[in-house]
Coordinates of C-alpha atoms and ligand atoms in Angstrom, one line a residue:
X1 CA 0.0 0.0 0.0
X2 CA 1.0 3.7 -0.9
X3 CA 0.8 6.3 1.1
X4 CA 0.5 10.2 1.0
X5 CA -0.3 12.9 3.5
X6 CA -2.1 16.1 1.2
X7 CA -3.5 19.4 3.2
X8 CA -5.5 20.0 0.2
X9 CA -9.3 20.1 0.6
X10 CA -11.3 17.3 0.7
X11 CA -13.0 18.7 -2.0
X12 CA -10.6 19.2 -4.2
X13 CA -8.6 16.1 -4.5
X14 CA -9.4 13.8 -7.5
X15 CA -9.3 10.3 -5.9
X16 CA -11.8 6.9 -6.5
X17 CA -13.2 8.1 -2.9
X18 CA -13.0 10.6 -0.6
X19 CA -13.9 9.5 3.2
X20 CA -15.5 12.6 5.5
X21 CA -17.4 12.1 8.5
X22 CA -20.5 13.7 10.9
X23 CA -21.3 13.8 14.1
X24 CA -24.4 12.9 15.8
X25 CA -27.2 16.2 15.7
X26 CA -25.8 16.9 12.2
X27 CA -22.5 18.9 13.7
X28 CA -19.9 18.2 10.1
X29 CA -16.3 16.5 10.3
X30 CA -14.1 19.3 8.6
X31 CA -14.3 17.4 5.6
X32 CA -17.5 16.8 5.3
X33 CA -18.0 20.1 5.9
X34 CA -15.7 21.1 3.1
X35 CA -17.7 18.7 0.8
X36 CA -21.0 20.5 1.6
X37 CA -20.0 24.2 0.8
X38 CA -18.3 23.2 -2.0
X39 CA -21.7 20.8 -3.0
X40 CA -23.6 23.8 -2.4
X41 CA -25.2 22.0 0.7
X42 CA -25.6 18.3 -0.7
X43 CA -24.5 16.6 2.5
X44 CA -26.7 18.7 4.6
X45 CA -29.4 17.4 2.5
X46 CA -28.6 14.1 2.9
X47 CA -28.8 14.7 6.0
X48 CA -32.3 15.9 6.3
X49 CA -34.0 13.6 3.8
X50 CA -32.1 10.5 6.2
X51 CA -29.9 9.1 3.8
X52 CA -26.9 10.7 6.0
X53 CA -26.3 10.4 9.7
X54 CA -24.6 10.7 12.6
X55 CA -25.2 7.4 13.9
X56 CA -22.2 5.6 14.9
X57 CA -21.1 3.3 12.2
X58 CA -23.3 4.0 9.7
X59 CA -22.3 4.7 5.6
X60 CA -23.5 6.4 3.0
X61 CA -21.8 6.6 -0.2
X62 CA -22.5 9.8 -2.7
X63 CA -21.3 9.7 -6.6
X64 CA -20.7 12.7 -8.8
X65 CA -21.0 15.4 -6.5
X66 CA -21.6 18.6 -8.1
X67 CA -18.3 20.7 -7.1
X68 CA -16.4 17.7 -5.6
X69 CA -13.3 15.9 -7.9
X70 CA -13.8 13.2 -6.0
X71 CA -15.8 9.5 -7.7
X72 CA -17.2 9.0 -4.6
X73 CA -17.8 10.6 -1.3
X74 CA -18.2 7.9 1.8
X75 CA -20.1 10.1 4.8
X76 CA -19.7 7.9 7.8
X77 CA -21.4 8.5 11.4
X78 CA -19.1 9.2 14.1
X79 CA -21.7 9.3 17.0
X80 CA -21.5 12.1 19.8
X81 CA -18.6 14.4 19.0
X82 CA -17.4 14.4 22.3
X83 CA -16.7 10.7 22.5
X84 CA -15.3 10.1 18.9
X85 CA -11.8 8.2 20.4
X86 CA -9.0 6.2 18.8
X87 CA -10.8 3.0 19.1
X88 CA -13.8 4.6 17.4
X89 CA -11.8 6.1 14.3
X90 CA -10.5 3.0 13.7
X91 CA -14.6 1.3 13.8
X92 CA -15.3 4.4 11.9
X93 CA -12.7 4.1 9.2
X94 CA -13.0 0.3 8.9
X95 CA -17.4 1.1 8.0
X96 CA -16.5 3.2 5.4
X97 CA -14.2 1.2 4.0
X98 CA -16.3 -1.9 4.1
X99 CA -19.0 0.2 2.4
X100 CA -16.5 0.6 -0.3
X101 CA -15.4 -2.5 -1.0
X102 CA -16.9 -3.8 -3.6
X103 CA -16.4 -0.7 -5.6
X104 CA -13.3 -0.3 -8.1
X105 CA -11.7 1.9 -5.3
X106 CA -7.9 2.1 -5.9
X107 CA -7.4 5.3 -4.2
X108 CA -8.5 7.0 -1.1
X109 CA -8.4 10.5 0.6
X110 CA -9.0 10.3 4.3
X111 CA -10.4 12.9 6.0
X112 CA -11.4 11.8 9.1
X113 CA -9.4 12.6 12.1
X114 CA -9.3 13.2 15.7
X115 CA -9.5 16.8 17.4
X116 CA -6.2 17.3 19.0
X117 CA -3.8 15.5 16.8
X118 CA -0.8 17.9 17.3
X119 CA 2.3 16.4 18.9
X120 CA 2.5 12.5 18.0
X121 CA -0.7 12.8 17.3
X122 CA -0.7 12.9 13.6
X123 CA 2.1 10.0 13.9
X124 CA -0.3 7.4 16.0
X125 CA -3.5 8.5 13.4
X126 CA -1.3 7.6 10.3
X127 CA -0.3 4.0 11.7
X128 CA -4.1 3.2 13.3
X129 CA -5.4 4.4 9.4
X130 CA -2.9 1.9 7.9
X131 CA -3.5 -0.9 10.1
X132 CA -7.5 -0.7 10.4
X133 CA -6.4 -0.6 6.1
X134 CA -4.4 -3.9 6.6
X135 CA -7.4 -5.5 9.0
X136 CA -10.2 -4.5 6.6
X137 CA -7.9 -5.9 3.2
X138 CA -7.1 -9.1 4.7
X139 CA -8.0 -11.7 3.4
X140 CA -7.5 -15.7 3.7
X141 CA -8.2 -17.6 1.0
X142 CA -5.1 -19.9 0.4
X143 CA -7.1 -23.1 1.3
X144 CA -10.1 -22.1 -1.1
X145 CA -10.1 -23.6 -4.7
X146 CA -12.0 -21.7 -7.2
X147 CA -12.1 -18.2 -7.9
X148 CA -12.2 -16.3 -5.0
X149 CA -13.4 -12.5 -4.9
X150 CA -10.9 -9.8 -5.4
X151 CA -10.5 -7.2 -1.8
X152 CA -11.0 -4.1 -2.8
X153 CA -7.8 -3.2 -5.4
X154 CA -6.6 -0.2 -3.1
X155 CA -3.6 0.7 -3.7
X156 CA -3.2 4.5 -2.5
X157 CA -4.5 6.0 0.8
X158 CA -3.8 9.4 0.9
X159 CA -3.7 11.0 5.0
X160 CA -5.4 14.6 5.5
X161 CA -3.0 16.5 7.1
X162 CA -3.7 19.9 9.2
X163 CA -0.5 21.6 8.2
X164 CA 3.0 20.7 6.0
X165 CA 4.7 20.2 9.6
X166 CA 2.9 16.9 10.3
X167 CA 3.9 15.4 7.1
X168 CA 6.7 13.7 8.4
X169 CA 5.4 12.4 11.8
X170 CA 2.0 11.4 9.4
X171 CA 4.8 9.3 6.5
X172 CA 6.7 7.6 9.4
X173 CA 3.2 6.4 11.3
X174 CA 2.1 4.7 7.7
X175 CA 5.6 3.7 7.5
X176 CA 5.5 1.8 10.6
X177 CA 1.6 1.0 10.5
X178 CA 2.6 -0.9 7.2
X179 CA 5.6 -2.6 9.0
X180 CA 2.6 -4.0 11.7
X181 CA 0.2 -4.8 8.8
X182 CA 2.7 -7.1 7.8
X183 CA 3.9 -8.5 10.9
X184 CA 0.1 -9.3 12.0
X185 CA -0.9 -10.4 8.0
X186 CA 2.3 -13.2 8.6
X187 CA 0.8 -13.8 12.0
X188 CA -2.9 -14.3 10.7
X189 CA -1.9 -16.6 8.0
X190 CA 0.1 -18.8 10.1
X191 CA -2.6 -18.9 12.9
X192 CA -5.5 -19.4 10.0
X193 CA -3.6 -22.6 8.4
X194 CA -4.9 -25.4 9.1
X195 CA -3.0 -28.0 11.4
X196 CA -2.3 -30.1 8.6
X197 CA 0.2 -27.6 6.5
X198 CA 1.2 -25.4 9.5
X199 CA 2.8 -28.1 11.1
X200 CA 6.0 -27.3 13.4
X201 CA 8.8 -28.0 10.8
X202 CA 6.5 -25.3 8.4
X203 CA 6.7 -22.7 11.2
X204 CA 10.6 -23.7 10.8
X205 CA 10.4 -22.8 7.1
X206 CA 8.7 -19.8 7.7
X207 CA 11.1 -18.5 9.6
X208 CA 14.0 -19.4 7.6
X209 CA 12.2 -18.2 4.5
X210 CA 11.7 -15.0 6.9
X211 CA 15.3 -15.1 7.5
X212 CA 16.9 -15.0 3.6
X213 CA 14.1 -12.0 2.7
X214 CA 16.1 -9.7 5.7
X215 CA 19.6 -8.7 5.9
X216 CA 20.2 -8.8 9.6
X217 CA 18.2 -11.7 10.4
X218 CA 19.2 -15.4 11.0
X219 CA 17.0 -18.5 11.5
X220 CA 18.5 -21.3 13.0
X221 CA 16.5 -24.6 13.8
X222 CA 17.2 -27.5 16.4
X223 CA 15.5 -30.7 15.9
X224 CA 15.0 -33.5 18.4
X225 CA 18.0 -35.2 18.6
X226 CA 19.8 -31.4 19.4
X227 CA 16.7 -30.8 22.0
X228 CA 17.7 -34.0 23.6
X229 CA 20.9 -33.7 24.4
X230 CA 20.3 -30.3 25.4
X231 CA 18.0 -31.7 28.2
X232 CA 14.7 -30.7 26.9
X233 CA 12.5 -33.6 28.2
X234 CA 9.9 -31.3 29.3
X235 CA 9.1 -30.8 25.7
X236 CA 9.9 -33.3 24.5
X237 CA 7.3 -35.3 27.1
X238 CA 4.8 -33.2 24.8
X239 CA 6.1 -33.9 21.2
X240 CA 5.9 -38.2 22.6
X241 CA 2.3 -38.8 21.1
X242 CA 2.5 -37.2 17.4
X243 CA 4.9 -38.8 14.3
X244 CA 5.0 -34.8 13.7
X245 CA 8.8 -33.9 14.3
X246 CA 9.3 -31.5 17.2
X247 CA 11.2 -27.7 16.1
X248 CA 13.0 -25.6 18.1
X249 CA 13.6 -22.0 15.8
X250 CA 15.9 -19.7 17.1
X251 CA 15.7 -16.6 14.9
X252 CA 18.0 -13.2 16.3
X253 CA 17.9 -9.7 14.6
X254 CA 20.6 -7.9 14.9
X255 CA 19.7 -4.1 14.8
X256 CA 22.2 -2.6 17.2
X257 CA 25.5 -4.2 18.2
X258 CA 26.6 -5.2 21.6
X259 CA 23.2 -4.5 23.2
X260 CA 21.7 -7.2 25.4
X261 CA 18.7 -8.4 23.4
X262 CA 15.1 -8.7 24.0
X263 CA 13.9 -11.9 23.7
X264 CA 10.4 -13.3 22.8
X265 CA 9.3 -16.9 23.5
X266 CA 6.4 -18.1 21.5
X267 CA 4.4 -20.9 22.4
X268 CA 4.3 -23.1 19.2
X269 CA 1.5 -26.0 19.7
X270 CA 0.3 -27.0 16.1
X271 CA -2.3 -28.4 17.1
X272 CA -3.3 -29.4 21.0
X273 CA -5.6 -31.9 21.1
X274 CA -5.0 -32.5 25.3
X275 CA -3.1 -35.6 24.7
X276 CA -4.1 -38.2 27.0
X277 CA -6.3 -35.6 28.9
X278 CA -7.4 -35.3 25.3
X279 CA -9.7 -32.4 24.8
X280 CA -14.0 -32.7 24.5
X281 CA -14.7 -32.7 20.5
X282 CA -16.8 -29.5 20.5
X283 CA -14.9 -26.7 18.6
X284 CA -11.5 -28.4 19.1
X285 CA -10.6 -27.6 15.6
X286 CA -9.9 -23.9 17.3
X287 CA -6.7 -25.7 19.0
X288 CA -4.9 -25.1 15.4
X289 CA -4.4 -21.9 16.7
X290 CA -2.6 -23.0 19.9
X291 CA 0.1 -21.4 17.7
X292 CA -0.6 -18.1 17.9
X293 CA 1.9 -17.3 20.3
X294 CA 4.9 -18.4 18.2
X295 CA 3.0 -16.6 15.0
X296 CA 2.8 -13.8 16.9
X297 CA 6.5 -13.4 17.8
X298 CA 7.5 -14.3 14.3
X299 CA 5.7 -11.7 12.9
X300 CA 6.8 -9.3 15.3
X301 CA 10.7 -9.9 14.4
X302 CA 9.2 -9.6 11.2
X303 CA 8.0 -6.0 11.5
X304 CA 11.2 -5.5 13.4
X305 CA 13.0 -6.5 10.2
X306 CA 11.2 -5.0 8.1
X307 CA 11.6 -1.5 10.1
X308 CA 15.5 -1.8 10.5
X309 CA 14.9 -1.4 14.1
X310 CA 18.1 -0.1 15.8
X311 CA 17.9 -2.8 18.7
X312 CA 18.7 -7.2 18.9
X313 CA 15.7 -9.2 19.4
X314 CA 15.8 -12.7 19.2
X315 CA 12.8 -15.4 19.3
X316 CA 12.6 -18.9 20.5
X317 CA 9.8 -20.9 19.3
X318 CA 9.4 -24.3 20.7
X319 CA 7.3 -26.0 18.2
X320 CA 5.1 -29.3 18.3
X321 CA 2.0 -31.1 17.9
X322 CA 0.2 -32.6 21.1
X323 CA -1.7 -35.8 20.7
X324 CA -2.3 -38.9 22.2
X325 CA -1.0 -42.5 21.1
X326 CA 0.7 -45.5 22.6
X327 CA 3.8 -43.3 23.4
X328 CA 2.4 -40.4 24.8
X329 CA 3.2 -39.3 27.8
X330 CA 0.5 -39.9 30.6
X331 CA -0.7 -38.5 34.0
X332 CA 1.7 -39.1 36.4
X333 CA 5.1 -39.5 34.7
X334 CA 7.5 -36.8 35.8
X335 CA 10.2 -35.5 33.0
X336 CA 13.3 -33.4 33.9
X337 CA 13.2 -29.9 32.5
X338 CA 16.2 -28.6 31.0
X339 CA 16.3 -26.6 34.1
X340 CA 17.2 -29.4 36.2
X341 CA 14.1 -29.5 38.1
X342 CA 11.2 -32.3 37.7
X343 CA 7.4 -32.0 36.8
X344 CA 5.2 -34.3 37.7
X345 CA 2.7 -34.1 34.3
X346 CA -1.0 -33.9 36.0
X347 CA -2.9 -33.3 32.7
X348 CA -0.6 -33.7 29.6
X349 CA -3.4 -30.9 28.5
X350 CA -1.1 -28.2 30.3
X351 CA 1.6 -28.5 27.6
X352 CA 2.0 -25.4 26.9
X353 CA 3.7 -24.5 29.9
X354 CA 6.0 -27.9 29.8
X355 CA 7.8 -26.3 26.3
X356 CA 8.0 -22.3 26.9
X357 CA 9.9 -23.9 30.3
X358 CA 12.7 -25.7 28.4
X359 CA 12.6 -22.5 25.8
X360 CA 12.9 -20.1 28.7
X361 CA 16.1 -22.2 30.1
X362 CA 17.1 -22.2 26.2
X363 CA 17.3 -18.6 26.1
X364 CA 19.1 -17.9 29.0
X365 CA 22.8 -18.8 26.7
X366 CA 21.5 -14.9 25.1
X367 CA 21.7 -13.1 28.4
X368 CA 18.7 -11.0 27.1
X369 CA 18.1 -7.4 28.7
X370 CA 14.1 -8.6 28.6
X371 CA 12.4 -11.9 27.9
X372 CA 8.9 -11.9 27.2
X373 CA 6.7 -15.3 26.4
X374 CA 3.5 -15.2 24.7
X375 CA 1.0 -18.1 25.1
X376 CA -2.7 -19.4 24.0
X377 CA -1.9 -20.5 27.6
X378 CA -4.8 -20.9 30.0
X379 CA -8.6 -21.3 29.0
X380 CA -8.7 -19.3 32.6
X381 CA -7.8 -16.4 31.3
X382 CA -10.8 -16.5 28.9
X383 CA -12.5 -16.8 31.4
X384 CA -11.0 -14.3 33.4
X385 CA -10.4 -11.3 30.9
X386 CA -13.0 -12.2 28.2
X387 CA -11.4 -11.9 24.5
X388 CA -10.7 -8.0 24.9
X389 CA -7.6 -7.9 26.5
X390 CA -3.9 -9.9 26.6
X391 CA -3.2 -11.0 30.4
X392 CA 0.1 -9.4 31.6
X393 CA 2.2 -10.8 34.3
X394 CA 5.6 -10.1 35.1
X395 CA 8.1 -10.6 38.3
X396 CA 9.2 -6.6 37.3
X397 CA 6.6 -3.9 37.8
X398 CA 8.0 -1.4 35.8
X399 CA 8.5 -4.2 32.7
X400 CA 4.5 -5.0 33.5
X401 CA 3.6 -1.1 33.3
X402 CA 5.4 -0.7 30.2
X403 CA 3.5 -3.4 27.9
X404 CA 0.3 -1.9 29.5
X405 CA 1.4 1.4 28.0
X406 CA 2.2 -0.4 24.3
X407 CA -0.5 -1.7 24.7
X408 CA -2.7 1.5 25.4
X409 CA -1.2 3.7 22.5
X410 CA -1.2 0.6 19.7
X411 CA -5.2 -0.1 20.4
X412 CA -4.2 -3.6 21.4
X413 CA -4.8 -3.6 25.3
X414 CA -3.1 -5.6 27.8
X415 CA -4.5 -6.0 31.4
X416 CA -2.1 -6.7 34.4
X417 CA -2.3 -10.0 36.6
X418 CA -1.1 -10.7 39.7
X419 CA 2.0 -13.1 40.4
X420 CA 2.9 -14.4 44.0
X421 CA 3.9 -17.5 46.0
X422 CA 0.1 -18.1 47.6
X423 CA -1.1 -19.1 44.1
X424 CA 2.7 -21.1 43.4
X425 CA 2.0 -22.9 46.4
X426 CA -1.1 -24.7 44.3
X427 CA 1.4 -26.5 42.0
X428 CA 3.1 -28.4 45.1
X429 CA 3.7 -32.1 43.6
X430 CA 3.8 -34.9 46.3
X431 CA 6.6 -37.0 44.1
X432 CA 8.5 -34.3 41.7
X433 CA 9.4 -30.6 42.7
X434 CA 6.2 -29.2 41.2
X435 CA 3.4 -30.3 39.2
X436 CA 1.9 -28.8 35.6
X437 CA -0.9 -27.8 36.9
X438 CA -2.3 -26.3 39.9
X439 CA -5.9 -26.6 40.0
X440 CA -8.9 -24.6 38.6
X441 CA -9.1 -21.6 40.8
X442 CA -6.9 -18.9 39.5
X443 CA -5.6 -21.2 36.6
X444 CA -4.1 -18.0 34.0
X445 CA -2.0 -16.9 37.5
X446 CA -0.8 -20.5 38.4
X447 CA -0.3 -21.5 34.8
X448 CA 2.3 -17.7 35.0
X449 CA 3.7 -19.1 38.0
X450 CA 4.8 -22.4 36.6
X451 CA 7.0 -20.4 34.0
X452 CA 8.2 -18.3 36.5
X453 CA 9.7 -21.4 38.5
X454 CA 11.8 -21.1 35.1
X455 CA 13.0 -17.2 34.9
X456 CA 14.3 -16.2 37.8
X457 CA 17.1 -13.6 38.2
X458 CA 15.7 -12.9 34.4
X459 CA 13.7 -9.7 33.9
X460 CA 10.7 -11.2 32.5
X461 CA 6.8 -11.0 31.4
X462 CA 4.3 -13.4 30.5
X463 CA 1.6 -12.7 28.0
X464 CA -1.3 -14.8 28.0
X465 CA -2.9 -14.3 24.7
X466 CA -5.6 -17.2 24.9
X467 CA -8.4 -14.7 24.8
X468 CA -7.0 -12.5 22.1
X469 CA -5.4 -14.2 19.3
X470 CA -8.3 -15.3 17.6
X471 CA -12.3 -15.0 17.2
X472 CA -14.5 -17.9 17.8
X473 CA -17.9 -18.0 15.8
X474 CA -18.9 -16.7 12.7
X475 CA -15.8 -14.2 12.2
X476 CA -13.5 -17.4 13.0
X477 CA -9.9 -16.3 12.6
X478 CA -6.5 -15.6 13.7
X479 CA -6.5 -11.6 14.7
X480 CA -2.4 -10.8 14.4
X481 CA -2.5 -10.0 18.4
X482 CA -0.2 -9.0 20.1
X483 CA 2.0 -8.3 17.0
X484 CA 0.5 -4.3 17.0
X485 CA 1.4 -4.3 20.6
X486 CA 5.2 -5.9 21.2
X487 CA 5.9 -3.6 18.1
X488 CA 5.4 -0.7 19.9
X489 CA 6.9 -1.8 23.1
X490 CA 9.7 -2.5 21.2
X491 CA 9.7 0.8 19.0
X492 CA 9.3 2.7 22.3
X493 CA 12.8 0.8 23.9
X494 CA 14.5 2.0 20.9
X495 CA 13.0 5.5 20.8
X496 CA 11.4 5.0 17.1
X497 CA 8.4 7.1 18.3
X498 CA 8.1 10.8 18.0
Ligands
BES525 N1 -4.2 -24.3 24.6 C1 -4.9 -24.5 25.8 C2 -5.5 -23.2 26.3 C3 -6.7 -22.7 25.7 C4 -8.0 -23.2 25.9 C5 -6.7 -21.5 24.9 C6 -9.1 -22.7 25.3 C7 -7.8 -21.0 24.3 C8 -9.0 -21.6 24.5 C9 -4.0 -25.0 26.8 O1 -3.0 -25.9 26.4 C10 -4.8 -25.9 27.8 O2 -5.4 -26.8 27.4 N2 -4.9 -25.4 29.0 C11 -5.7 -26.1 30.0 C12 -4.9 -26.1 31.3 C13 -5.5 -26.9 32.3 C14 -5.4 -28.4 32.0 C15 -4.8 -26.6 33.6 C16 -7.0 -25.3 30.1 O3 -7.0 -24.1 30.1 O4 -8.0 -26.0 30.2
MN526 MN1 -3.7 -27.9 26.2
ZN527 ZN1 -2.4 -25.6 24.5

């Protein structure tokens, strides 16, 4: 996608579409209000003939508009002018683009905006318009025979801009919006893929492929005989049951030499069926995307790549496919992580926790600055945060506070958990030094605790993303989470923001 900031009048811009907006009662966007005088008052009566309105969400499209260069004019409702926020001109945006999109739209003006862009403003509205672009445009139709329909052939999305000054803070936003877009797109397919092709060695192409398309990235990729003598009997007590081979990628950026990395950890089940514990049949075909962890790493370093990010971040994706046979593991056997201490396996459904444990030990030879694992982990924290927000927990406050923050500014919110010894306690094990799982109550928190038997001395955070990396139901799909929001914790540690 191409982008372009213009101060020129909505009016006056000859694009497929312009895209202006009103507020509830009638009160006109300034572009919409630029459209009207220069219609001689067509949107106004639109408005009073009810084709128009300031409902939120709704879309009206207008052709040949007397006095406007522009094919089309999309007029979409931005609801009570005091309460249009970032989350809302995204919703808003993404409407009038759907109402677009089976026109021949290749290019856009955008005229919508927030009041008070001025400082990073116009930076953070440029990169929340490209990446409500990407999420409208994507599409997955790999596994599809036939002809599928075309997206819409946009190609051009041209940013309203106040004033000349906020041109560059506007360009760099697309620039890094389009960065994410890619990042979650990579994530989405992955996620999307059916168990069958995204098995754990394709993850490991994927990342190697990943790996030749950027300079200062390298993919390397351990398989089980490497994991074994490394120690890694915790994962491999998960990898027992499937004839699918067991990865472990190691990918590293190197962005800015000497610095301590940060590294990500990316829980990379391919499919969980439970294992022995094995899983009811109802929806289990969602466990493909007991993945989305590892995708969501991957296309994170990906964005990272593709952004020449002055900073070292490596990921470690521990890769497999849980299912039950005659030489799974069962309840009750105890494995030795890599770590040194012993698990008594409870529920060989709690597998996520028995490979980030070995990857967490694994990552320990980079001496990383910040480690940070991301997990479909617990269906507690569904349960506990609903499928709006990414559970945070972390044994540093200030580390915590900061993802919150990414979070918060890339539209992609985190909520802090609690960590602590009274909920560790729960994983006691009467025969090995700690069991896999620790009961139902407080299952997202004990499941956090587990891992962090596993990081100490290390600054570290947990992301539970079991809520938020993808949509059940009719929308069913991977959604890219939390690419948008590790980006920008990681373009904040580097000072990439304005
Ligand atoms: N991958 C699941 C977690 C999950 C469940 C994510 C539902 C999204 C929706 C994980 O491996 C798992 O099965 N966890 C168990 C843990 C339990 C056995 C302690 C769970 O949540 O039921
Ligand atoms: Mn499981
Ligand atoms: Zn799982």
């Amino acid at each position: 996608m191409d982008y372009f900031t213009t101060t020129s009048k909505a009016s006056r811009r000859a694009v497929d579409c312009v895209i202006v907006g009103v507020y509830e009662r009638g009160k006109l966007g300034a572009g919409a209000a630029d459209i009207d005088a220069a219609s001689k008052g067509a949107i106004k009566r639109h408005i009073k003939n009810g084709d128009i309105s300031g409902h939120f969400g709704h879309c009206f499209v207008l052709t040949d508009v007397a006095g406007v260069r522009a094919t089309r004019v999309a007029i979409v409702g931005l609801g009570k002018a005091g309460s249009f926020d970032l989350t809302k001109y995204r919703r808003a945006l993404a409407a009038a683009l759907n109402a677009i999109s089976r026109s021949k739209t290749r290019q856009i003006l955008n005229c919508l905006t927030l009041e008070n862009t001025n400082g990073a403003g116009s930076y953070y509205l440029a990169r929340h318009t490209a990446q409500t672009v990407g999420d409208v445009l994507y599409r997955f139709t790999e596994m599809k025979s036939g002809k599928t329909p075309p997206a819409m052939p946009l190609k051009k999305v041209g940013l309203a801009i106040a004033k000349p000054g906020d041109a560059a803070k506007s360009m760099r936003g697309a620039e890094h919006g389009s960065a994410i877009v890619s990042g979650m797109s990579l994530a989405k397919d992955l996620g999307n893929l059916p168990a069958n092709v995204c098995t754990p060695s394709y993850l490991a192409r994927t990342a190697q492929k990943l790996a030749r398309e950027h300079k200062n990235l390298q993919t390397r990729v351990l398989n089980e005989t490497e994991m074994k003598r490394l120690g890694m009997h915790s994962l491999l007590s998960v990898t027992a049951g499937t004839k699918e081979a067991a990865r472990l990628i190691v990918m590293q950026y190197k962005g800015k030499p000497g610095q301590k990395p940060v590294v990500l950890v990316g829980k990379g089940v391919t499919f969980d069926s439970g294992g022995i514990s094995l899983k009811p049949g109802p929806a289990m075909d969602e466990m493909k995307f007991d993945m989305c962890g590892a995708a969501g790493v991957i296309g994170t370093i990906a964005a990272v790549a593709g952004l020449k990010l002055p900073i070292n971040v490596n990921v470690v994706v521990p890769a497999v496919e849980n299912l039950p046979s005659g030489r799974a593991t069962k309840p009750g056997d105890i494995v030795k992580s890599m770590s040194g201490q012993t698990i008594e396996i409870l529920n060989t459904d709690a597998e996520g926790r028995l490979i980030l444990c070995d990857a967490l030990t694994y990552s320990r030879r980079f001496k990383p600055d910040t480690i940070i694992d991301v997990a479909t982990l617990t269906g507690a924290c569904v349960v506990a945060l609903g499928h709006h927000r990414t559970a945070v927990m972390s044994n540093n406050d200030d580390l915590s506070k900061s993802i919150v923050a990414a979070g918060v500014s890339s539209d992609d919110c985190g909520w802090p958990m609690p960590l602590g010894e009274e909920w560790a306690t729960q994983l006691k094990s009467n025969f090995a030094d700690m069991a896999n799982v620790g009961g139902r109550d407080g299952g997202a928190i004990t499941a956090g605790c587990f891992l962090g038997k596993f990081t100490d001395g290390m600054n570290w955070a947990h992301l539970d993303i079991a809520g938020t990396a993808w949509k059940s139901g009719k929308q069913k799909g991977a959604t890219g989470r939390p690419v948008p929001m590790l980006t920008e914790f990681l373009l904040a540690r580097c000072g990439a923001l304005p």
